[in-house]
């Protein structure tokens, strides 16, 4: 779900987009039709959608990339009325859009199986595109140090990491192949870009240049990682499918700080708010922070 503190919005694929007040009062719902999301080369392999809605400046923006009809849609957060719709010549993807702040204003960055693209979030007009050849795209784009960074690690893809300068025409500032993650969104923190593979290999790069700083295997990786890491207080927190929170120092050399066992598998990315970390496991929600 996404919230701006007033409205809470969640998308359930073929079951529609639903909005509530933060107190739980229904506001509106919109049917986006049948959402057929499966492997690009095998439509019968149905995985269901995974893209989350984004709330920005009174708009709810949704990325709908399917076998039948791919598009971006912006609705009024207050009423659910359509503000704009932008058709996309794309294959199915599972990525969530990101709105980044640039010197030229806001830009909507959208990952995709064929292209990563930048849009005007107010109108839906495409500004730039860069070919990725990913084929199967899940990680969310991020903004850092004047760059929009898109990644992917689909099976059989070139596993790209592409950095596009804000306000540019889509020409990469730098790019790497063979290093993109399958499902984990990368993390930019204190000048470094951290990319965690599902098998527990953690890469650190200089954000500005893409130069490798280190590559290390995270201890106690277990069954691997599907959730994305978060950072706070100079540390990275890596939640594993086995239910371990692996803590790593945010530094130019790899250093394992601790491993905390939560007792249940973790597939969801933690959230940070008000000095606490919130972890959702298979059957529980944990809030962890200093006692006040």
Short mmCIF file of C-alpha atoms in Angstrom, two decimals:
data_model
loop_
_atom_site.label_atom_id
_atom_site.label_comp_id
_atom_site.label_asym_id
_atom_site.label_seq_id
_atom_site.Cartn_x
_atom_site.Cartn_y
_atom_site.Cartn_z
CA UNK A 1 0.00 0.00 0.00
CA UNK A 2 0.94 3.67 -0.42
CA UNK A 3 -0.09 6.62 1.73
CA UNK A 4 0.42 10.38 1.91
CA UNK A 5 -0.82 10.51 5.51
CA UNK A 6 -4.40 11.15 4.44
CA UNK A 7 -5.23 8.53 1.82
CA UNK A 8 -4.19 4.86 1.75
CA UNK A 9 -4.21 3.16 -1.66
CA UNK A 10 -3.70 -0.51 -2.52
CA UNK A 11 -3.85 -2.30 -5.87
CA UNK A 12 -5.07 -5.89 -6.09
CA UNK A 13 -4.54 -6.53 -9.79
CA UNK A 14 -7.74 -7.74 -11.46
CA UNK A 15 -9.63 -6.93 -8.23
CA UNK A 16 -9.03 -3.22 -8.73
CA UNK A 17 -7.47 -0.20 -7.06
CA UNK A 18 -8.93 0.70 -3.63
CA UNK A 19 -8.55 3.91 -1.61
CA UNK A 20 -9.37 4.56 2.05
CA UNK A 21 -8.84 7.29 4.58
CA UNK A 22 -6.14 6.51 7.15
CA UNK A 23 -9.02 5.82 9.58
CA UNK A 24 -10.30 3.08 7.26
CA UNK A 25 -13.28 4.79 5.60
CA UNK A 26 -13.67 3.73 1.92
CA UNK A 27 -13.10 6.62 -0.51
CA UNK A 28 -13.21 5.11 -3.99
CA UNK A 29 -12.30 2.08 -6.09
CA UNK A 30 -11.38 1.72 -9.76
CA UNK A 31 -11.52 -1.43 -11.90
CA UNK A 32 -8.44 -1.62 -14.15
CA UNK A 33 -9.72 -4.70 -15.97
CA UNK A 34 -8.24 -8.17 -16.16
CA UNK A 35 -4.52 -8.00 -15.37
CA UNK A 36 -2.65 -10.86 -17.07
CA UNK A 37 0.94 -10.87 -15.80
CA UNK A 38 3.11 -13.88 -16.52
CA UNK A 39 6.40 -14.81 -18.15
CA UNK A 40 7.15 -12.71 -21.23
CA UNK A 41 7.55 -15.77 -23.43
CA UNK A 42 4.88 -17.91 -21.78
CA UNK A 43 1.63 -16.11 -21.01
CA UNK A 44 0.13 -19.22 -19.38
CA UNK A 45 2.64 -18.96 -16.51
CA UNK A 46 0.57 -16.59 -14.36
CA UNK A 47 2.35 -14.94 -11.44
CA UNK A 48 0.01 -12.04 -10.73
CA UNK A 49 0.95 -8.37 -10.38
CA UNK A 50 3.49 -6.95 -7.92
CA UNK A 51 3.75 -3.25 -8.83
CA UNK A 52 2.68 -0.88 -6.04
CA UNK A 53 0.83 2.42 -6.49
CA UNK A 54 2.73 5.67 -5.98
CA UNK A 55 1.15 8.79 -4.44
CA UNK A 56 2.66 12.08 -5.61
CA UNK A 57 1.30 15.64 -5.49
CA UNK A 58 -2.34 14.57 -5.22
CA UNK A 59 -2.00 11.84 -7.86
CA UNK A 60 -2.09 8.06 -7.58
CA UNK A 61 0.18 6.64 -10.30
CA UNK A 62 0.00 2.97 -11.28
CA UNK A 63 2.21 0.96 -13.66
CA UNK A 64 0.24 -1.75 -15.45
CA UNK A 65 2.47 -3.83 -17.75
CA UNK A 66 0.67 -6.95 -19.00
CA UNK A 67 0.42 -9.31 -21.96
CA UNK A 68 -2.76 -7.65 -23.18
CA UNK A 69 -2.47 -3.92 -22.55
CA UNK A 70 0.40 -2.00 -20.93
CA UNK A 71 -0.02 1.54 -19.63
CA UNK A 72 0.68 4.10 -16.92
CA UNK A 73 -2.33 5.62 -15.20
CA UNK A 74 -2.66 8.67 -12.96
CA UNK A 75 -5.80 9.19 -10.86
CA UNK A 76 -6.89 11.88 -8.45
CA UNK A 77 -6.01 10.68 -4.95
CA UNK A 78 -9.12 12.44 -3.62
CA UNK A 79 -11.71 11.13 -6.07
CA UNK A 80 -10.21 8.33 -8.18
CA UNK A 81 -10.96 10.23 -11.40
CA UNK A 82 -8.53 9.70 -14.28
CA UNK A 83 -6.07 12.57 -14.82
CA UNK A 84 -3.97 11.00 -17.58
CA UNK A 85 -3.17 7.66 -19.21
CA UNK A 86 -0.03 6.81 -21.16
CA UNK A 87 0.06 3.69 -23.34
CA UNK A 88 3.26 1.60 -23.19
CA UNK A 89 4.62 -0.83 -25.78
CA UNK A 90 5.93 -3.11 -23.03
CA UNK A 91 5.93 -6.73 -21.92
CA UNK A 92 4.82 -7.75 -18.40
CA UNK A 93 6.86 -6.40 -15.50
CA UNK A 94 6.61 -6.32 -11.70
CA UNK A 95 8.42 -3.06 -10.92
CA UNK A 96 7.07 -0.05 -9.01
CA UNK A 97 7.57 3.47 -10.47
CA UNK A 98 9.56 6.17 -8.67
CA UNK A 99 9.19 9.95 -8.73
CA UNK A 100 12.59 11.66 -8.42
CA UNK A 101 13.28 15.33 -7.75
CA UNK A 102 15.59 17.01 -10.27
CA UNK A 103 16.82 20.53 -10.92
CA UNK A 104 14.27 20.69 -13.76
CA UNK A 105 11.40 19.45 -11.60
CA UNK A 106 9.91 16.06 -10.83
CA UNK A 107 10.41 13.06 -13.09
CA UNK A 108 8.60 9.74 -13.08
CA UNK A 109 11.07 6.90 -13.67
CA UNK A 110 9.62 3.57 -14.79
CA UNK A 111 11.45 0.28 -15.26
CA UNK A 112 10.40 -2.16 -17.95
CA UNK A 113 11.31 -5.39 -19.67
CA UNK A 114 12.27 -3.61 -22.91
CA UNK A 115 13.03 -0.01 -21.88
CA UNK A 116 13.49 2.06 -18.75
CA UNK A 117 11.80 5.43 -19.30
CA UNK A 118 11.38 8.86 -17.82
CA UNK A 119 8.00 10.63 -17.87
CA UNK A 120 6.48 13.94 -16.88
CA UNK A 121 4.46 12.91 -13.80
CA UNK A 122 1.92 15.70 -14.37
CA UNK A 123 1.00 14.72 -17.94
CA UNK A 124 2.33 11.21 -18.59
CA UNK A 125 4.41 12.44 -21.55
CA UNK A 126 7.49 10.30 -22.19
CA UNK A 127 10.74 12.28 -21.98
CA UNK A 128 13.38 9.61 -22.56
CA UNK A 129 13.98 5.90 -22.81
CA UNK A 130 16.99 3.60 -22.56
CA UNK A 131 17.09 0.00 -23.73
CA UNK A 132 17.78 -2.56 -21.01
CA UNK A 133 16.90 -5.87 -22.64
CA UNK A 134 15.90 -7.16 -19.22
CA UNK A 135 12.97 -9.28 -20.32
CA UNK A 136 11.76 -9.79 -16.75
CA UNK A 137 11.83 -6.71 -14.52
CA UNK A 138 11.08 -6.48 -10.79
CA UNK A 139 13.42 -4.01 -8.96
CA UNK A 140 12.17 -0.47 -8.42
CA UNK A 141 14.16 2.47 -9.90
CA UNK A 142 15.88 4.72 -7.37
CA UNK A 143 17.20 8.29 -7.47
CA UNK A 144 20.60 9.19 -6.02
CA UNK A 145 23.31 11.81 -6.56
CA UNK A 146 21.59 13.34 -9.58
CA UNK A 147 21.06 9.94 -11.21
CA UNK A 148 18.14 7.63 -11.86
CA UNK A 149 19.33 4.05 -11.41
CA UNK A 150 17.45 1.10 -12.90
CA UNK A 151 18.37 -2.56 -12.49
CA UNK A 152 17.13 -5.99 -13.44
CA UNK A 153 18.27 -9.59 -13.26
CA UNK A 154 15.74 -11.63 -15.13
CA UNK A 155 16.68 -15.17 -16.17
CA UNK A 156 18.56 -15.06 -19.48
CA UNK A 157 18.82 -11.25 -19.43
CA UNK A 158 22.04 -9.17 -19.47
CA UNK A 159 21.30 -8.28 -15.81
CA UNK A 160 21.91 -4.56 -16.32
CA UNK A 161 22.54 -1.70 -13.91
CA UNK A 162 21.96 1.58 -15.74
CA UNK A 163 22.45 5.10 -14.35
CA UNK A 164 20.82 8.00 -16.24
CA UNK A 165 21.61 11.60 -15.32
CA UNK A 166 18.63 13.70 -14.21
CA UNK A 167 17.40 16.11 -16.84
CA UNK A 168 19.18 14.20 -19.60
CA UNK A 169 17.98 12.43 -22.72
CA UNK A 170 18.35 8.88 -21.45
CA UNK A 171 21.99 8.41 -22.45
CA UNK A 172 23.55 6.38 -19.59
CA UNK A 173 26.04 8.16 -17.35
CA UNK A 174 27.37 4.67 -16.64
CA UNK A 175 26.17 1.10 -16.91
CA UNK A 176 27.17 -2.43 -15.94
CA UNK A 177 26.15 -5.83 -17.20
CA UNK A 178 25.89 -9.11 -15.33
CA UNK A 179 25.38 -7.44 -11.93
CA UNK A 180 21.67 -6.61 -11.79
CA UNK A 181 19.50 -8.27 -9.07
CA UNK A 182 16.51 -10.46 -9.87
CA UNK A 183 13.97 -9.00 -7.43
CA UNK A 184 15.83 -6.90 -4.82
CA UNK A 185 15.76 -3.11 -5.25
CA UNK A 186 19.22 -1.52 -4.87
CA UNK A 187 20.03 0.94 -2.10
CA UNK A 188 21.99 4.21 -2.31
CA UNK A 189 23.44 5.38 1.01
CA UNK A 190 26.30 7.72 1.91
CA UNK A 191 27.77 7.85 -1.58
CA UNK A 192 27.63 4.11 -2.29
CA UNK A 193 25.20 2.00 -4.28
CA UNK A 194 24.50 -1.39 -2.70
CA UNK A 195 23.16 -4.18 -4.92
CA UNK A 196 22.08 -7.39 -3.19
CA UNK A 197 21.64 -10.53 -5.28
CA UNK A 198 19.04 -13.11 -4.33
CA UNK A 199 21.83 -15.58 -3.51
CA UNK A 200 23.38 -13.24 -0.91
CA UNK A 201 26.20 -11.63 -2.90
CA UNK A 202 26.43 -7.95 -1.93
CA UNK A 203 28.09 -5.50 -4.33
CA UNK A 204 29.04 -1.93 -3.43
CA UNK A 205 29.69 0.68 -6.13
CA UNK A 206 30.55 4.35 -6.20
CA UNK A 207 27.23 6.02 -7.07
CA UNK A 208 28.72 8.71 -9.30
CA UNK A 209 31.03 6.53 -11.42
CA UNK A 210 29.76 2.96 -11.05
CA UNK A 211 33.23 1.82 -10.00
CA UNK A 212 33.23 -1.34 -7.88
CA UNK A 213 34.14 -0.75 -4.23
CA UNK A 214 33.75 -4.33 -3.01
CA UNK A 215 32.00 -7.65 -3.62
CA UNK A 216 31.26 -9.98 -0.70
CA UNK A 217 28.98 -12.84 0.20
CA UNK A 218 26.67 -12.10 3.11
CA UNK A 219 27.09 -14.68 5.92
CA UNK A 220 24.07 -16.76 6.92
CA UNK A 221 22.32 -16.09 3.61
CA UNK A 222 20.27 -19.26 3.96
CA UNK A 223 17.54 -19.55 1.32
CA UNK A 224 18.44 -16.14 -0.07
CA UNK A 225 16.89 -12.68 -0.29
CA UNK A 226 13.69 -11.43 -1.92
CA UNK A 227 13.02 -8.33 0.23
CA UNK A 228 15.12 -5.21 -0.32
CA UNK A 229 17.64 -3.78 2.17
CA UNK A 230 17.15 -0.55 4.14
CA UNK A 231 19.72 1.68 5.83
CA UNK A 232 19.83 3.69 9.07
CA UNK A 233 22.48 4.94 11.53
CA UNK A 234 25.38 3.85 9.33
CA UNK A 235 24.16 0.27 8.93
CA UNK A 236 22.47 -1.82 6.25
CA UNK A 237 19.66 -4.19 7.26
CA UNK A 238 19.23 -7.18 4.95
CA UNK A 239 16.10 -9.32 5.60
CA UNK A 240 16.41 -12.93 4.41
CA UNK A 241 13.77 -15.44 3.39
CA UNK A 242 14.82 -17.55 6.36
CA UNK A 243 13.81 -14.79 8.77
CA UNK A 244 17.24 -13.37 9.61
CA UNK A 245 18.00 -9.66 9.64
CA UNK A 246 21.66 -9.48 8.60
CA UNK A 247 23.29 -6.20 9.66
CA UNK A 248 26.24 -4.88 7.64
CA UNK A 249 28.30 -1.72 8.19
CA UNK A 250 27.69 0.98 5.57
CA UNK A 251 31.34 1.44 4.67
CA UNK A 252 33.81 1.05 1.82
CA UNK A 253 34.90 -2.32 3.19
CA UNK A 254 32.52 -5.17 3.97
CA UNK A 255 31.95 -5.80 7.67
CA UNK A 256 29.29 -8.08 9.14
CA UNK A 257 27.93 -6.48 12.33
CA UNK A 258 25.22 -8.87 13.53
CA UNK A 259 22.49 -11.31 12.57
CA UNK A 260 19.10 -11.11 14.28
CA UNK A 261 16.71 -14.05 13.99
CA UNK A 262 13.04 -13.05 13.68
CA UNK A 263 11.74 -16.63 13.74
CA UNK A 264 9.61 -16.39 10.59
CA UNK A 265 10.38 -16.00 6.87
CA UNK A 266 10.58 -12.43 5.53
CA UNK A 267 9.56 -11.63 1.95
CA UNK A 268 8.55 -7.98 2.43
CA UNK A 269 10.89 -4.98 2.50
CA UNK A 270 11.10 -3.30 5.94
CA UNK A 271 9.77 0.23 6.47
CA UNK A 272 11.46 3.03 8.43
CA UNK A 273 9.49 5.69 10.30
CA UNK A 274 9.80 7.71 13.48
CA UNK A 275 13.00 6.03 14.66
CA UNK A 276 11.60 2.51 14.29
CA UNK A 277 11.92 -0.31 11.76
CA UNK A 278 8.84 -2.29 10.84
CA UNK A 279 9.25 -5.87 9.63
CA UNK A 280 6.41 -7.96 8.23
CA UNK A 281 7.01 -11.70 8.40
CA UNK A 282 4.70 -14.48 7.25
CA UNK A 283 2.38 -14.08 10.24
CA UNK A 284 3.60 -11.14 12.37
CA UNK A 285 4.54 -7.47 12.28
CA UNK A 286 7.48 -6.27 14.37
CA UNK A 287 8.36 -2.69 15.35
CA UNK A 288 11.98 -2.39 16.48
CA UNK A 289 13.55 0.74 17.92
CA UNK A 290 15.05 2.30 21.01
CA UNK A 291 12.75 2.64 24.01
CA UNK A 292 11.95 6.27 24.80
#
